[in-house]
Amino acid sequence: MRATKGLRAMALLLSATALFNLFSLFGCRRQEPVSGGNVTHADPDAPKTVESGELTAFSAELFLSNRWYGDERHEFIFTVSPDQNGTLTASEANSGVSLPADEELLTGLSAIIAEYDLASMNGLYNVTAGLPPEAEAHAFHAAYASGEEISFTVNNQPFSAWGEAVCDLYAAWFEKHGITALYPDPEESTLTRFILDFTENGRRVRYSDVHVPESDAIKGETYLLSKSVETSGLFGRDSDKYILFPGDYYEKLTALIASTDLDRKYIFSTYDRAANNYGNHEKGYFGWGDKTTADNEPDSETLKLSLHLTYESGHRVNIDTKKESEIEAMRPLLETLTAYLDPLFE
């Protein structure tokens, strides 16, 4: 959960360096806050806008409650700086990942800085002493080819939207280059249960495991795989099909799910930023669509999805939604799953 002592020392060193630069800008001595006290300085001459979009350096130290990598490590130190050969390099210090930065990453970082108006905090030092590690002061710095700079040090915000955007950008960019170290450790156990229940325009299809009476047993087996199709209302079914479980059924489903980012979206989508609570899933949002609870999207009258997964490890994924934005974004996944399932019953 916490970085090693050496990495922590590195983080403090980076923060100290940023603070030294910031106070040099202010032209004053650094004032240490007493425990529980607050020290605030704001340079009135620090520009609050940036004209350039060409980043030449970047550093952000963050603790993010709703993002982590590996086995629940929440502390990140993101940088873009020249390496020993002068090559502009993107790194995350705690995980040790590093690659030459490219225009895609630099443009993405510049866009985040603009979207969240981080320049408005330029020249700010606002630090409260005695806070827990997840809220202690962290430094930010960005430099541009134009000579413009943004520097500030404030108490960390574990639920920071801009911090999550930076983390997501770095993680996705490294993954694109074959490095997944900035994502949580993947689920490695095999599925032991799978239920897919999808309703669209009055037609409901459900794939699940079922226990059937002896009269419906197949080769003496009463625990079977089922596909039911219903179009005639809640208490009627157009068809029920039962088959023996294929020997590799759960292994193949596990592989299909693992080839997507379903689990990652699921664990990263619990937080409802609009309500400032962890009720996102209860409201039908699972990180797929382009809407949030702030959009007040009504439940669909024609679409309903339930997807329930249970793994040997005990990990569960329970998706229940009537949100059209979520279901439409999940269609490629649903098509992949049904492309495997449907032929089993033919």
Coordinates of C-alpha atoms in Angstrom, one line a residue:
M1 CA 0.0 0.0 0.0
R2 CA 2.9 2.4 0.6
A3 CA 6.0 3.1 -1.4
T4 CA 9.4 1.8 -0.1
K5 CA 11.6 4.1 2.0
G6 CA 13.9 4.7 -0.9
L7 CA 11.0 5.7 -3.3
R8 CA 9.5 7.8 -0.5
A9 CA 12.7 9.6 -0.1
M10 CA 12.8 10.2 -3.9
A11 CA 9.3 11.7 -3.7
L12 CA 10.3 14.0 -0.8
L13 CA 13.3 15.1 -2.8
L14 CA 11.3 15.9 -5.8
S15 CA 8.8 17.9 -3.6
A16 CA 11.7 19.7 -1.9
T17 CA 13.2 20.6 -5.2
A18 CA 9.9 22.0 -6.5
L19 CA 9.4 23.9 -3.3
F20 CA 12.9 25.4 -3.5
N21 CA 12.1 26.6 -7.1
L22 CA 8.8 28.0 -6.0
F23 CA 10.2 30.0 -3.1
S24 CA 13.0 31.3 -5.2
L25 CA 10.2 32.6 -7.4
F26 CA 8.6 34.3 -4.4
G27 CA 11.9 35.7 -3.3
C28 CA 11.2 34.8 0.3
R29 CA 12.3 32.2 2.9
R30 CA 10.4 29.0 3.2
Q31 CA 8.1 29.0 6.3
E32 CA 7.4 25.6 7.7
P33 CA 3.9 25.1 9.1
V34 CA 3.5 23.9 12.7
S35 CA 1.6 20.6 13.2
G36 CA -2.0 21.2 12.3
G37 CA -1.3 24.8 11.1
N38 CA -1.6 26.2 7.6
V39 CA 0.8 28.3 5.6
T40 CA -0.4 30.0 2.4
H41 CA 1.6 32.1 -0.1
A42 CA 0.3 33.2 -3.5
D43 CA 2.6 35.0 -5.9
P44 CA 0.5 37.9 -7.3
D45 CA 2.8 38.1 -10.3
A46 CA 2.6 34.4 -11.3
P47 CA 0.7 34.2 -14.7
K48 CA -2.6 32.4 -14.5
T49 CA -2.8 31.5 -18.1
V50 CA -0.5 29.6 -20.5
E51 CA -0.3 30.5 -24.2
S52 CA 2.0 27.6 -25.3
G53 CA 0.8 24.0 -25.7
E54 CA 4.3 22.5 -26.2
L55 CA 5.4 20.9 -22.9
T56 CA 9.1 20.4 -22.2
A57 CA 8.9 19.2 -18.6
F58 CA 6.2 17.9 -16.3
S59 CA 6.0 16.5 -12.7
A60 CA 3.1 15.7 -10.5
E61 CA 3.2 13.8 -7.2
L62 CA -0.2 12.3 -6.3
F63 CA -2.0 9.9 -4.0
L64 CA -5.2 8.8 -5.7
S65 CA -7.9 7.0 -3.7
N66 CA -9.7 5.7 -6.8
R67 CA -6.6 4.7 -8.9
W68 CA -3.9 2.2 -8.0
Y69 CA -1.5 -0.2 -9.6
G70 CA -0.1 -3.5 -8.7
D71 CA -1.4 -4.7 -5.3
E72 CA -3.2 -1.6 -4.2
R73 CA -0.4 1.0 -4.5
H74 CA -2.0 4.5 -4.7
E75 CA 1.1 6.8 -4.7
F76 CA 2.3 8.1 -8.1
I77 CA 5.2 10.3 -9.2
F78 CA 4.7 11.2 -12.8
T79 CA 7.4 13.1 -14.7
V80 CA 8.6 14.1 -18.1
S81 CA 12.2 15.2 -18.1
P82 CA 15.4 14.7 -20.1
D83 CA 17.3 11.5 -19.4
Q84 CA 21.1 11.3 -19.2
N85 CA 21.3 11.5 -23.0
G86 CA 19.0 14.5 -23.2
T87 CA 16.0 12.5 -24.5
L88 CA 12.7 13.7 -23.1
T89 CA 11.5 10.8 -21.1
A90 CA 8.2 9.9 -19.4
S91 CA 8.4 8.1 -16.1
E92 CA 6.5 7.0 -13.0
A93 CA 9.1 6.8 -10.2
N94 CA 7.4 4.4 -7.8
S95 CA 6.7 1.6 -10.4
G96 CA 10.0 2.3 -12.2
V97 CA 8.4 2.5 -15.7
S98 CA 10.1 4.8 -18.2
L99 CA 9.9 5.4 -22.0
P100 CA 10.9 8.2 -24.4
A101 CA 8.0 10.7 -24.4
D102 CA 6.1 11.3 -27.6
E103 CA 3.8 13.9 -29.0
E104 CA 0.7 11.9 -28.0
L105 CA 1.6 11.9 -24.3
L106 CA 2.8 15.5 -24.3
T107 CA -0.3 16.7 -26.1
G108 CA -2.5 14.7 -23.8
L109 CA -0.8 16.2 -20.7
S110 CA -1.1 19.7 -22.1
A111 CA -4.8 19.2 -22.8
I112 CA -5.4 18.0 -19.2
I113 CA -3.6 21.1 -17.8
A114 CA -5.9 23.3 -20.0
E115 CA -9.1 21.4 -19.3
Y116 CA -8.7 21.6 -15.5
D117 CA -7.2 25.2 -15.6
L118 CA -4.2 24.2 -13.5
A119 CA -2.5 27.5 -14.5
S120 CA -5.0 29.2 -12.2
M121 CA -3.0 27.8 -9.3
N122 CA 0.4 29.0 -10.6
G123 CA 2.5 30.5 -7.8
L124 CA 0.4 29.0 -5.0
Y125 CA 1.8 27.4 -1.8
N126 CA -1.0 26.2 0.4
V127 CA 0.1 23.6 2.9
T128 CA -1.4 22.2 6.1
A129 CA 0.8 20.3 8.5
G130 CA -0.1 17.1 10.2
L131 CA -2.3 15.7 7.5
P132 CA -2.4 11.9 6.8
P133 CA -0.1 10.7 4.0
E134 CA -2.9 10.7 1.4
A135 CA -3.6 14.4 2.0
E136 CA -0.1 15.7 2.6
A137 CA 1.3 18.5 0.4
H138 CA 2.3 17.5 -3.1
A139 CA 4.1 19.6 -5.7
F140 CA 3.2 20.2 -9.4
H141 CA 5.3 21.7 -12.2
A142 CA 5.0 22.1 -15.9
A143 CA 7.3 23.9 -18.3
Y144 CA 6.7 24.9 -21.9
A145 CA 8.9 25.6 -24.9
S146 CA 7.8 29.2 -24.7
G147 CA 9.5 29.6 -21.4
E148 CA 6.2 29.7 -19.5
E149 CA 5.9 27.6 -16.3
I150 CA 3.3 26.5 -13.9
S151 CA 4.3 25.6 -10.3
F152 CA 2.3 25.1 -7.2
T153 CA 2.3 23.1 -4.0
V154 CA -1.0 22.3 -2.2
N155 CA -2.5 19.7 0.0
N156 CA -3.1 16.6 -2.0
Q157 CA -6.7 15.8 -3.0
P158 CA -7.1 12.0 -3.1
F159 CA -10.3 12.3 -5.3
S160 CA -8.7 14.8 -7.8
A161 CA -10.3 14.7 -11.2
W162 CA -7.3 16.1 -12.9
G163 CA -5.0 13.7 -11.0
E164 CA -7.1 10.7 -12.2
A165 CA -7.0 12.1 -15.8
V166 CA -3.1 12.3 -15.6
C167 CA -3.0 8.7 -14.2
D168 CA -5.3 7.3 -16.8
L169 CA -3.4 9.0 -19.6
Y170 CA 0.0 7.6 -18.4
A171 CA -1.4 4.1 -17.7
A172 CA -3.1 3.9 -21.1
W173 CA -0.1 5.3 -22.9
F174 CA 2.3 2.8 -21.3
E175 CA -0.1 0.0 -22.0
K176 CA -0.2 1.0 -25.7
H177 CA 3.6 0.5 -25.6
G178 CA 3.2 -3.0 -24.0
I179 CA 3.7 -2.0 -20.3
T180 CA 0.8 -2.6 -17.9
A181 CA 2.6 -1.8 -14.7
L182 CA 0.4 1.2 -13.9
Y183 CA -2.7 -0.8 -13.7
P184 CA -3.9 -3.1 -10.9
D185 CA -2.7 -6.7 -10.9
P186 CA -5.1 -8.6 -13.2
E187 CA -7.5 -11.3 -11.8
E188 CA -5.6 -14.6 -12.4
S189 CA -8.2 -17.1 -11.2
T190 CA -10.8 -18.8 -13.4
L191 CA -14.5 -18.0 -13.5
T192 CA -16.7 -20.4 -11.5
R193 CA -20.0 -18.8 -12.4
F194 CA -21.3 -16.7 -15.3
I195 CA -24.7 -15.1 -15.9
L196 CA -25.6 -12.9 -18.8
D197 CA -29.2 -11.6 -18.9
F198 CA -30.0 -9.1 -21.7
T199 CA -33.3 -7.6 -22.6
E200 CA -33.8 -5.5 -25.7
N201 CA -37.1 -4.4 -27.3
G202 CA -39.1 -7.0 -25.4
R203 CA -36.8 -9.9 -26.1
R204 CA -34.9 -11.3 -23.1
V205 CA -32.0 -13.8 -23.5
R206 CA -30.4 -15.4 -20.4
Y207 CA -27.4 -17.6 -20.2
S208 CA -26.7 -19.2 -16.9
D209 CA -26.1 -22.4 -14.9
V210 CA -29.2 -24.1 -13.7
H211 CA -30.3 -27.1 -11.6
V212 CA -33.0 -29.1 -13.5
P213 CA -35.3 -31.9 -12.3
E214 CA -34.3 -35.5 -13.0
S215 CA -36.8 -35.5 -15.9
D216 CA -34.6 -33.0 -17.7
A217 CA -31.3 -34.5 -16.8
I218 CA -28.7 -35.0 -19.6
K219 CA -26.7 -38.2 -19.2
G220 CA -27.6 -38.2 -15.5
E221 CA -26.5 -34.6 -15.0
T222 CA -29.0 -32.2 -13.5
Y223 CA -26.5 -29.2 -13.2
L224 CA -26.6 -27.8 -16.7
L225 CA -25.9 -24.8 -18.9
S226 CA -29.0 -23.0 -19.9
K227 CA -30.1 -20.5 -22.6
S228 CA -33.6 -19.2 -22.2
V229 CA -35.3 -16.8 -24.7
E230 CA -38.4 -14.9 -23.6
T231 CA -40.6 -12.7 -25.6
S232 CA -44.1 -13.4 -24.2
G233 CA -43.9 -11.6 -20.9
L234 CA -42.5 -12.1 -17.4
F235 CA -44.0 -15.6 -16.9
G236 CA -43.6 -17.1 -20.3
R237 CA -40.6 -18.4 -22.2
D238 CA -40.4 -19.0 -25.9
S239 CA -37.6 -21.6 -25.5
D240 CA -35.4 -23.2 -22.9
K241 CA -32.3 -25.1 -24.0
Y242 CA -30.1 -27.1 -21.7
I243 CA -26.7 -28.6 -22.5
L244 CA -23.8 -30.2 -20.6
F245 CA -21.1 -27.8 -19.7
P246 CA -18.3 -27.9 -22.3
G247 CA -15.1 -29.0 -20.6
D248 CA -13.3 -25.7 -21.2
Y249 CA -16.4 -23.5 -20.7
Y250 CA -15.2 -21.4 -17.8
E251 CA -11.6 -21.2 -19.1
K252 CA -12.8 -19.8 -22.4
L253 CA -15.1 -17.3 -20.8
T254 CA -12.3 -16.3 -18.5
A255 CA -10.0 -15.6 -21.4
L256 CA -12.6 -13.6 -23.3
I257 CA -13.3 -11.4 -20.3
A258 CA -9.5 -11.0 -19.6
S259 CA -9.0 -9.8 -23.2
T260 CA -11.1 -6.7 -22.3
D261 CA -10.9 -4.0 -19.7
L262 CA -14.2 -5.0 -18.1
D263 CA -12.7 -5.7 -14.6
R264 CA -10.6 -2.6 -14.6
K265 CA -13.6 -0.4 -15.6
Y266 CA -15.6 -2.1 -12.9
I267 CA -13.2 -1.5 -10.0
F268 CA -12.4 2.0 -11.1
S269 CA -16.0 3.1 -11.6
T270 CA -17.5 2.8 -8.1
Y271 CA -16.9 6.5 -7.2
D272 CA -19.8 8.9 -8.0
R273 CA -18.0 12.3 -8.3
A274 CA -21.3 14.3 -8.6
A275 CA -22.6 12.8 -5.3
N276 CA -19.2 12.4 -3.7
N277 CA -19.9 8.8 -2.6
Y278 CA -19.4 5.2 -3.9
G279 CA -22.9 4.8 -5.2
N280 CA -22.1 4.8 -9.0
H281 CA -22.8 1.1 -9.5
E282 CA -26.1 1.3 -7.6
K283 CA -27.2 4.0 -10.1
G284 CA -26.2 1.8 -13.1
Y285 CA -22.9 3.3 -14.1
F286 CA -19.9 1.1 -14.6
G287 CA -17.3 3.2 -16.5
W288 CA -18.3 2.3 -20.1
G289 CA -20.5 5.1 -21.4
D290 CA -19.9 8.9 -21.8
K291 CA -22.5 9.9 -19.2
T292 CA -22.4 10.2 -15.4
T293 CA -24.9 10.6 -12.6
A294 CA -24.6 14.4 -13.2
D295 CA -26.4 13.9 -16.6
N296 CA -29.6 12.5 -15.0
E297 CA -29.9 9.9 -17.7
P298 CA -33.2 8.1 -17.3
D299 CA -33.4 4.3 -17.2
S300 CA -34.2 2.8 -20.6
E301 CA -37.6 1.3 -21.1
T302 CA -36.4 -1.2 -23.7
L303 CA -32.9 -2.1 -22.5
K304 CA -31.7 -4.0 -19.4
L305 CA -28.5 -5.8 -18.8
S306 CA -27.3 -8.1 -16.0
L307 CA -23.8 -9.5 -16.1
H308 CA -22.6 -11.4 -13.0
L309 CA -19.2 -13.0 -12.7
T310 CA -17.7 -15.1 -9.9
Y311 CA -14.1 -16.1 -9.7
E312 CA -12.3 -18.9 -7.8
S313 CA -10.6 -16.2 -5.8
G314 CA -13.9 -14.9 -4.5
H315 CA -13.7 -11.8 -6.7
R316 CA -17.1 -10.8 -8.1
V317 CA -18.3 -8.5 -10.8
N318 CA -22.0 -7.6 -10.6
I319 CA -23.3 -5.3 -13.4
D320 CA -27.0 -4.4 -13.4
T321 CA -28.0 -1.4 -15.5
K322 CA -30.7 0.1 -17.6
K323 CA -28.6 3.0 -18.7
E324 CA -28.5 3.2 -22.5
S325 CA -25.1 4.9 -22.6
E326 CA -23.6 2.1 -20.6
I327 CA -25.2 -0.7 -22.6
E328 CA -24.5 0.7 -26.0
A329 CA -20.8 1.1 -25.0
M330 CA -20.8 -2.6 -23.9
R331 CA -22.2 -3.9 -27.2
P332 CA -18.9 -5.1 -28.6
L333 CA -18.3 -7.1 -25.4
L334 CA -21.8 -8.5 -25.5
E335 CA -21.4 -9.5 -29.1
T336 CA -18.1 -11.2 -28.3
L337 CA -19.7 -13.2 -25.5
T338 CA -22.8 -14.2 -27.4
A339 CA -20.6 -15.2 -30.4
Y340 CA -19.1 -17.8 -28.2
L341 CA -22.2 -18.8 -26.3
D342 CA -24.8 -19.1 -29.1
P343 CA -23.1 -21.9 -31.1
L344 CA -22.9 -24.1 -28.0
F345 CA -26.7 -24.5 -28.1
E346 CA -27.0 -25.2 -31.9

